[in-house]
Amino acid sequence: MGLHVITHVLIIIASFSISTAKILDRCSTSNQDCGGLDSGLYCFSCVTDDSKCVRSSATNQFKLVNDSLPFNKYGFLTTHNAFAIDHEPSRTRIPRITPKNQEDSITDQLKNGVRGLMLDVYDFKDDIWLCHSFGGHCHDITAFEPLVDTLKEIEAFLSSNPSEIVTIILEDYVDTPNGLTNLFRDTGLMKYWFPVASMPKNGEDWPLVSDMVAKNQRLIVFTSVESKEKSEGIAYQWNYMVENQYGDDGMDAGKCFNREESSVLSDTRKSLVLVNYFRSIPIKPLACIQNSDGLFNMLQTCHDAAANRWANFVAVDYYKRSNGGGTFRATDLLNGELLCNCNDVHACVSGSTVACNS
């Protein structure tokens, strides 16, 4: 048998073994054991577990089912402190001493199906930076990078993916007049801007996703500063969204209540629901346990507290870490319940063999 024939046979065998990799199959710490980068799986080990194939990307509900419903009828994976990325070099040249919440770049987060980004923005060094605060201010030891760099990553993603919608939720400490809108304009993001005037304020449905895409209104931005809705055209978050308590207080099993800034979760005058599920101090080794049964149970608890509404955004730390389906399975649950009253969006597909459990 010639070398080229042997090589061809080995490729076929390898392709077959790759294509049969499943969630929770054992792996030898190599992503190739789970099908490689394009399989939607990667090899990972929780603290006390053997290495297994776990999910690495979210289901695109629009491609799987449809995009013809209002925006508030879908669920989206959201990264808490999306900018606070582990192992990123200090941009101030001073060692960073502050918590990290994610492992991937913004580009990779978006590539893997994250569609909501929580960003903390501050005036710093005559610019606007992404930062954790200490005493209410950004410092060299808590700063990550200028906001403009992250906005450029988001613009590149929206440009390359013309049917995708991204939501930015700003914890906003910027006092510079028009500082944020100038950055959105300078990075080319205003051409994707979803206008405040089109946002429902009394619990009505949002526009259809298909219409938002057709109009290229694919960037939704919220701020925590009320005055900026009028002064800069950035939507004030609490006019449109309810949100549960974040941090340790928001992780007690069986309890789901609003954070101080939000109205009560049952306030149906707000069309969007955000569920936080992350520790006050992120602990990376425990994230895969955290992004498991407790998360699913909290989504149900918050559904009941929010007048029987499923979350549109679920915000987590270390979003890829799980002992199986993790946060990606959580958004499959949300979209399944929102789209067809099943606990898995794959069951919503006509002719699907996935059981519709609810």
Short mmCIF file of C-alpha atoms in Angstrom, two decimals:
data_model
loop_
_atom_site.label_atom_id
_atom_site.label_comp_id
_atom_site.label_asym_id
_atom_site.label_seq_id
_atom_site.Cartn_x
_atom_site.Cartn_y
_atom_site.Cartn_z
CA MET A 1 0.00 0.00 0.00
CA GLY A 2 1.47 3.37 -1.03
CA LEU A 3 2.28 6.06 1.51
CA HIS A 4 -0.39 8.38 0.16
CA VAL A 5 -3.03 5.66 0.53
CA ILE A 6 -1.97 4.92 4.10
CA THR A 7 -2.09 8.61 4.90
CA HIS A 8 -5.57 8.90 3.42
CA VAL A 9 -6.81 5.93 5.47
CA LEU A 10 -5.35 7.40 8.67
CA ILE A 11 -7.08 10.73 7.99
CA ILE A 12 -10.41 8.95 7.52
CA ILE A 13 -9.93 7.01 10.75
CA ALA A 14 -8.93 10.15 12.63
CA SER A 15 -11.88 12.07 11.22
CA PHE A 16 -14.26 9.31 12.26
CA SER A 17 -12.92 9.21 15.81
CA ILE A 18 -13.08 12.98 16.04
CA SER A 19 -16.63 13.17 14.78
CA THR A 20 -17.86 10.68 17.40
CA ALA A 21 -16.53 12.61 20.41
CA LYS A 22 -19.32 13.40 22.87
CA ILE A 23 -19.78 15.54 25.95
CA LEU A 24 -18.22 13.88 29.02
CA ASP A 25 -16.07 11.48 26.97
CA ARG A 26 -12.71 11.08 28.68
CA CYS A 27 -9.75 12.83 27.08
CA SER A 28 -6.02 12.93 27.69
CA THR A 29 -5.82 16.71 28.15
CA SER A 30 -5.66 17.17 24.37
CA ASN A 31 -8.41 19.09 22.60
CA GLN A 32 -7.88 16.82 19.59
CA ASP A 33 -9.35 13.98 21.66
CA CYS A 34 -12.59 15.97 21.67
CA GLY A 35 -12.63 16.75 17.97
CA GLY A 36 -10.37 19.77 17.67
CA LEU A 37 -11.17 23.46 17.61
CA ASP A 38 -14.19 23.23 15.31
CA SER A 39 -16.03 20.49 17.20
CA GLY A 40 -17.63 22.71 19.84
CA LEU A 41 -15.89 20.64 22.54
CA TYR A 42 -12.61 20.93 24.38
CA CYS A 43 -10.74 18.85 26.97
CA PHE A 44 -11.08 20.12 30.53
CA SER A 45 -10.84 18.89 34.11
CA CYS A 46 -12.71 20.22 37.12
CA VAL A 47 -10.87 20.30 40.43
CA THR A 48 -11.48 16.68 41.44
CA ASP A 49 -12.41 15.25 38.04
CA ASP A 50 -10.68 13.39 35.26
CA SER A 51 -10.30 15.29 32.00
CA LYS A 52 -13.48 15.15 29.91
CA CYS A 53 -14.85 16.65 26.73
CA VAL A 54 -16.99 19.67 27.61
CA ARG A 55 -18.70 22.29 25.51
CA SER A 56 -16.73 25.29 24.30
CA SER A 57 -19.37 27.28 22.43
CA ALA A 58 -23.02 28.30 22.57
CA THR A 59 -25.84 27.21 20.29
CA ASN A 60 -26.85 29.90 17.81
CA GLN A 61 -30.59 29.91 18.41
CA PHE A 62 -31.26 32.13 15.39
CA LYS A 63 -29.67 29.66 12.98
CA LEU A 64 -31.17 26.66 14.75
CA VAL A 65 -34.74 27.90 14.99
CA ASN A 66 -35.48 31.41 13.68
CA ASP A 67 -34.86 35.12 14.18
CA SER A 68 -38.43 36.28 13.58
CA LEU A 69 -39.42 36.90 17.21
CA PRO A 70 -38.91 40.00 19.38
CA PHE A 71 -35.45 40.43 20.89
CA ASN A 72 -36.82 39.84 24.39
CA LYS A 73 -37.98 36.34 23.41
CA TYR A 74 -34.42 34.99 23.35
CA GLY A 75 -31.73 34.21 25.91
CA PHE A 76 -28.07 35.26 25.68
CA LEU A 77 -24.90 34.16 27.44
CA THR A 78 -23.31 37.15 29.18
CA THR A 79 -19.84 37.52 30.68
CA HIS A 80 -19.53 39.35 33.98
CA ASN A 81 -16.54 41.72 33.89
CA ALA A 82 -15.82 40.53 30.36
CA PHE A 83 -12.71 42.74 30.28
CA ALA A 84 -11.07 41.26 33.40
CA ILE A 85 -9.14 38.59 31.55
CA ASP A 86 -6.64 36.32 33.25
CA HIS A 87 -3.02 36.38 32.05
CA GLU A 88 -3.43 39.59 30.03
CA PRO A 89 -0.25 41.66 30.41
CA SER A 90 -0.47 44.89 32.35
CA ARG A 91 -1.04 47.88 30.11
CA THR A 92 0.21 50.28 32.78
CA ARG A 93 3.52 48.37 33.20
CA ILE A 94 2.69 48.03 36.87
CA PRO A 95 1.77 44.56 38.16
CA ARG A 96 -2.01 44.18 38.34
CA ILE A 97 -3.47 43.23 41.72
CA THR A 98 -7.18 42.73 41.17
CA PRO A 99 -9.65 39.88 40.57
CA LYS A 100 -9.94 38.27 37.13
CA ASN A 101 -13.27 36.97 35.85
CA GLN A 102 -12.65 35.51 32.40
CA GLU A 103 -9.96 33.64 30.47
CA ASP A 104 -10.65 34.48 26.82
CA SER A 105 -10.21 37.66 24.83
CA ILE A 106 -13.34 39.63 23.93
CA THR A 107 -12.93 38.34 20.38
CA ASP A 108 -12.92 34.72 21.54
CA GLN A 109 -15.83 35.30 23.91
CA LEU A 110 -17.90 36.57 20.98
CA LYS A 111 -16.69 33.78 18.70
CA ASN A 112 -17.80 31.22 21.30
CA GLY A 113 -21.33 32.62 21.48
CA VAL A 114 -21.20 35.22 24.24
CA ARG A 115 -23.61 37.99 23.25
CA GLY A 116 -23.73 40.12 26.39
CA LEU A 117 -20.65 41.92 27.74
CA MET A 118 -20.54 43.56 31.17
CA LEU A 119 -17.90 46.31 31.16
CA ASP A 120 -16.80 48.67 33.95
CA VAL A 121 -15.63 52.00 32.51
CA TYR A 122 -13.66 54.80 34.20
CA ASP A 123 -11.88 58.05 33.44
CA PHE A 124 -8.18 57.18 33.73
CA LYS A 125 -4.96 58.62 32.32
CA ASP A 126 -6.82 61.20 30.23
CA ASP A 127 -8.72 58.39 28.55
CA ILE A 128 -11.51 55.90 29.29
CA TRP A 129 -10.35 52.56 30.62
CA LEU A 130 -11.79 49.21 31.61
CA CYS A 131 -10.97 48.77 35.24
CA HIS A 132 -11.91 47.48 38.66
CA SER A 133 -12.38 50.26 41.18
CA PHE A 134 -10.59 50.80 44.44
CA GLY A 135 -12.15 53.53 46.50
CA GLY A 136 -14.37 54.40 43.53
CA HIS A 137 -11.46 55.14 41.20
CA CYS A 138 -9.32 53.31 38.67
CA HIS A 139 -5.68 52.71 39.62
CA ASP A 140 -2.64 51.28 37.87
CA ILE A 141 -2.95 48.05 39.83
CA THR A 142 -6.63 47.57 38.89
CA ALA A 143 -6.61 48.79 35.27
CA PHE A 144 -6.94 46.42 32.31
CA GLU A 145 -6.97 48.33 29.01
CA PRO A 146 -8.35 51.41 27.27
CA LEU A 147 -11.98 50.93 26.29
CA VAL A 148 -11.19 51.80 22.67
CA ASP A 149 -9.30 48.52 22.21
CA THR A 150 -12.28 46.42 23.34
CA LEU A 151 -14.66 48.46 21.20
CA LYS A 152 -12.48 47.76 18.17
CA GLU A 153 -12.80 44.01 18.85
CA ILE A 154 -16.59 44.34 19.05
CA GLU A 155 -16.71 46.34 15.82
CA ALA A 156 -14.61 43.72 14.03
CA PHE A 157 -16.99 40.99 15.20
CA LEU A 158 -20.13 42.84 14.13
CA SER A 159 -18.57 43.66 10.78
CA SER A 160 -17.65 40.02 10.15
CA ASN A 161 -20.95 38.61 11.47
CA PRO A 162 -23.75 40.69 9.91
CA SER A 163 -26.61 38.71 11.50
CA GLU A 164 -25.37 38.86 15.11
CA ILE A 165 -26.47 41.22 17.89
CA VAL A 166 -24.26 42.24 20.82
CA THR A 167 -25.40 43.86 24.07
CA ILE A 168 -23.03 45.94 26.20
CA ILE A 169 -23.96 46.65 29.82
CA LEU A 170 -21.83 49.45 31.26
CA GLU A 171 -21.11 50.01 34.92
CA ASP A 172 -20.38 53.61 34.18
CA TYR A 173 -18.03 55.88 36.14
CA VAL A 174 -17.12 58.13 33.20
CA ASP A 175 -17.61 61.85 33.87
CA THR A 176 -16.04 63.14 30.65
CA PRO A 177 -18.86 64.80 28.65
CA ASN A 178 -19.66 62.66 25.59
CA GLY A 179 -16.59 60.58 26.37
CA LEU A 180 -18.37 57.30 25.67
CA THR A 181 -20.29 58.37 22.59
CA ASN A 182 -17.11 59.82 21.09
CA LEU A 183 -15.42 56.43 21.49
CA PHE A 184 -18.37 54.57 19.99
CA ARG A 185 -18.28 56.97 17.05
CA ASP A 186 -14.51 56.85 16.59
CA THR A 187 -14.48 53.03 16.54
CA GLY A 188 -17.23 52.84 13.92
CA LEU A 189 -19.84 51.35 16.24
CA MET A 190 -22.47 54.03 15.75
CA LYS A 191 -23.46 52.47 12.43
CA TYR A 192 -24.75 49.46 14.42
CA TRP A 193 -26.40 51.52 17.18
CA PHE A 194 -29.85 50.50 18.37
CA PRO A 195 -31.61 53.81 19.16
CA VAL A 196 -33.14 54.56 22.54
CA ALA A 197 -36.29 55.79 20.79
CA SER A 198 -36.99 52.24 19.57
CA MET A 199 -36.71 50.66 23.03
CA PRO A 200 -40.00 49.75 24.75
CA LYS A 201 -40.50 51.50 28.08
CA ASN A 202 -43.72 49.96 29.39
CA GLY A 203 -43.19 46.24 29.08
CA GLU A 204 -43.96 45.95 25.38
CA ASP A 205 -42.02 43.58 23.16
CA TRP A 206 -38.80 44.70 21.53
CA PRO A 207 -38.54 44.81 17.73
CA LEU A 208 -38.13 41.54 15.85
CA VAL A 209 -34.56 40.31 15.67
CA SER A 210 -34.93 39.95 11.90
CA ASP A 211 -35.89 43.63 11.65
CA MET A 212 -32.99 44.70 13.88
CA VAL A 213 -30.62 42.80 11.59
CA ALA A 214 -32.21 44.20 8.44
CA LYS A 215 -31.77 47.76 9.77
CA ASN A 216 -28.25 46.96 11.00
CA GLN A 217 -29.27 48.03 14.52
CA ARG A 218 -27.23 45.27 16.12
CA LEU A 219 -25.50 46.94 19.06
CA ILE A 220 -27.50 47.55 22.22
CA VAL A 221 -25.77 49.61 24.91
CA PHE A 222 -26.94 50.25 28.45
CA THR A 223 -25.43 52.60 31.03
CA SER A 224 -25.85 52.79 34.80
CA VAL A 225 -26.00 56.62 34.64
CA GLU A 226 -29.55 57.89 34.17
CA SER A 227 -28.64 61.30 32.76
CA LYS A 228 -26.77 59.82 29.80
CA GLU A 229 -29.96 58.60 28.19
CA LYS A 230 -30.80 62.22 27.36
CA SER A 231 -27.32 63.69 27.11
CA GLU A 232 -25.65 60.94 25.05
CA GLY A 233 -28.42 58.69 23.78
CA ILE A 234 -27.20 55.72 25.82
CA ALA A 235 -30.07 53.74 27.32
CA TYR A 236 -30.41 53.85 31.11
CA GLN A 237 -30.38 50.19 32.07
CA TRP A 238 -33.03 50.32 34.77
CA ASN A 239 -35.65 51.76 32.42
CA TYR A 240 -35.64 48.51 30.45
CA MET A 241 -34.34 45.67 32.58
CA VAL A 242 -34.72 43.94 35.92
CA GLU A 243 -31.76 42.18 37.48
CA ASN A 244 -31.24 39.93 40.48
CA GLN A 245 -28.71 40.47 43.25
CA TYR A 246 -25.14 39.75 42.18
CA GLY A 247 -22.33 38.10 44.15
CA ASP A 248 -22.59 35.71 47.07
CA ASP A 249 -25.92 37.15 48.22
CA GLY A 250 -27.43 36.25 44.86
CA MET A 251 -26.36 32.61 44.95
CA ASP A 252 -28.44 31.32 47.86
CA ALA A 253 -30.45 28.36 46.62
CA GLY A 254 -34.16 29.02 46.42
CA LYS A 255 -33.83 32.81 46.67
CA CYS A 256 -33.91 35.37 43.87
CA PHE A 257 -34.41 39.06 44.58
CA ASN A 258 -33.56 42.30 42.83
CA ARG A 259 -30.32 44.21 43.24
CA GLU A 260 -30.71 47.64 44.80
CA GLU A 261 -30.67 49.62 41.54
CA SER A 262 -33.27 47.43 39.85
CA SER A 263 -36.99 47.45 40.38
CA VAL A 264 -38.48 44.21 41.72
CA LEU A 265 -38.05 41.25 39.40
CA SER A 266 -41.81 40.95 38.91
CA ASP A 267 -41.99 44.45 37.40
CA THR A 268 -43.30 43.60 33.95
CA ARG A 269 -42.95 47.21 32.81
CA LYS A 270 -39.34 46.19 32.09
CA SER A 271 -39.15 43.81 29.12
CA LEU A 272 -35.72 42.31 29.82
CA VAL A 273 -34.58 40.04 32.66
CA LEU A 274 -30.93 39.52 33.66
CA VAL A 275 -29.84 36.78 36.05
CA ASN A 276 -26.43 37.03 37.73
CA TYR A 277 -24.77 33.89 39.04
CA PHE A 278 -21.19 34.45 40.19
CA ARG A 279 -19.26 34.81 43.42
CA SER A 280 -18.34 38.16 44.96
CA ILE A 281 -14.69 37.11 44.63
CA PRO A 282 -14.11 34.88 41.59
CA ILE A 283 -12.36 31.57 42.27
CA LYS A 284 -11.34 30.01 38.99
CA PRO A 285 -10.94 26.37 40.19
CA LEU A 286 -14.51 26.37 41.54
CA ALA A 287 -16.11 27.92 38.46
CA CYS A 288 -16.95 24.63 36.74
CA ILE A 289 -18.89 23.51 39.81
CA GLN A 290 -20.54 26.91 40.06
CA ASN A 291 -21.58 26.81 36.37
CA SER A 292 -23.54 23.60 36.93
CA ASP A 293 -26.67 22.49 38.79
CA GLY A 294 -26.76 25.58 41.01
CA LEU A 295 -26.95 27.80 37.93
CA PHE A 296 -29.82 25.83 36.42
CA ASN A 297 -31.71 25.86 39.70
CA MET A 298 -31.24 29.63 40.03
CA LEU A 299 -32.63 30.20 36.53
CA GLN A 300 -35.81 28.40 37.58
CA THR A 301 -35.97 30.27 40.90
CA CYS A 302 -35.57 33.63 39.15
CA HIS A 303 -38.15 32.64 36.53
CA ASP A 304 -40.68 32.23 39.31
CA ALA A 305 -39.63 35.51 40.96
CA ALA A 306 -39.80 37.44 37.67
CA ALA A 307 -43.51 36.84 37.06
CA ASN A 308 -42.84 33.56 35.22
CA ARG A 309 -40.38 35.12 32.80
CA TRP A 310 -37.21 33.34 31.73
CA ALA A 311 -34.00 35.32 31.75
CA ASN A 312 -32.83 37.06 28.59
CA PHE A 313 -29.29 37.36 29.90
CA VAL A 314 -27.40 35.02 32.22
CA ALA A 315 -24.17 36.55 33.54
CA VAL A 316 -21.33 34.34 34.76
CA ASP A 317 -17.61 34.22 35.49
CA TYR A 318 -15.21 31.89 33.63
CA TYR A 319 -17.98 31.03 31.19
CA LYS A 320 -16.23 28.06 29.52
CA ARG A 321 -15.50 26.15 32.71
CA SER A 322 -17.98 23.38 33.38
CA ASN A 323 -18.38 19.71 34.16
CA GLY A 324 -20.31 19.14 30.93
CA GLY A 325 -22.71 21.55 29.26
CA GLY A 326 -22.26 24.39 31.74
CA THR A 327 -23.32 27.89 30.79
CA PHE A 328 -23.93 26.81 27.18
CA ARG A 329 -26.44 24.25 28.38
CA ALA A 330 -28.01 27.00 30.52
CA THR A 331 -28.63 29.21 27.49
CA ASP A 332 -29.99 26.19 25.60
CA LEU A 333 -32.46 25.80 28.46
CA LEU A 334 -33.45 29.47 28.35
CA ASN A 335 -33.96 29.52 24.60
CA GLY A 336 -35.83 26.23 24.69
CA GLU A 337 -38.24 27.55 27.30
CA LEU A 338 -38.60 30.90 25.55
CA LEU A 339 -39.12 29.48 22.06
CA CYS A 340 -41.10 26.28 22.55
CA ASN A 341 -41.60 25.62 26.29
CA CYS A 342 -38.95 22.88 26.28
CA ASN A 343 -35.82 22.79 28.42
CA ASP A 344 -33.51 22.44 25.42
CA VAL A 345 -33.59 24.66 22.35
CA HIS A 346 -32.66 21.66 20.18
CA ALA A 347 -36.09 20.22 20.94
CA CYS A 348 -37.63 23.25 19.21
CA VAL A 349 -36.41 22.12 15.80
CA SER A 350 -39.08 20.51 13.64
CA GLY A 351 -38.58 16.74 13.60
CA SER A 352 -36.02 16.83 16.44
CA THR A 353 -35.36 13.62 18.35
CA VAL A 354 -34.45 15.63 21.48
CA ALA A 355 -37.06 15.13 24.18
CA CYS A 356 -39.14 18.19 25.10
CA ASN A 357 -38.94 18.26 28.88
CA SER A 358 -40.14 21.26 30.85
#
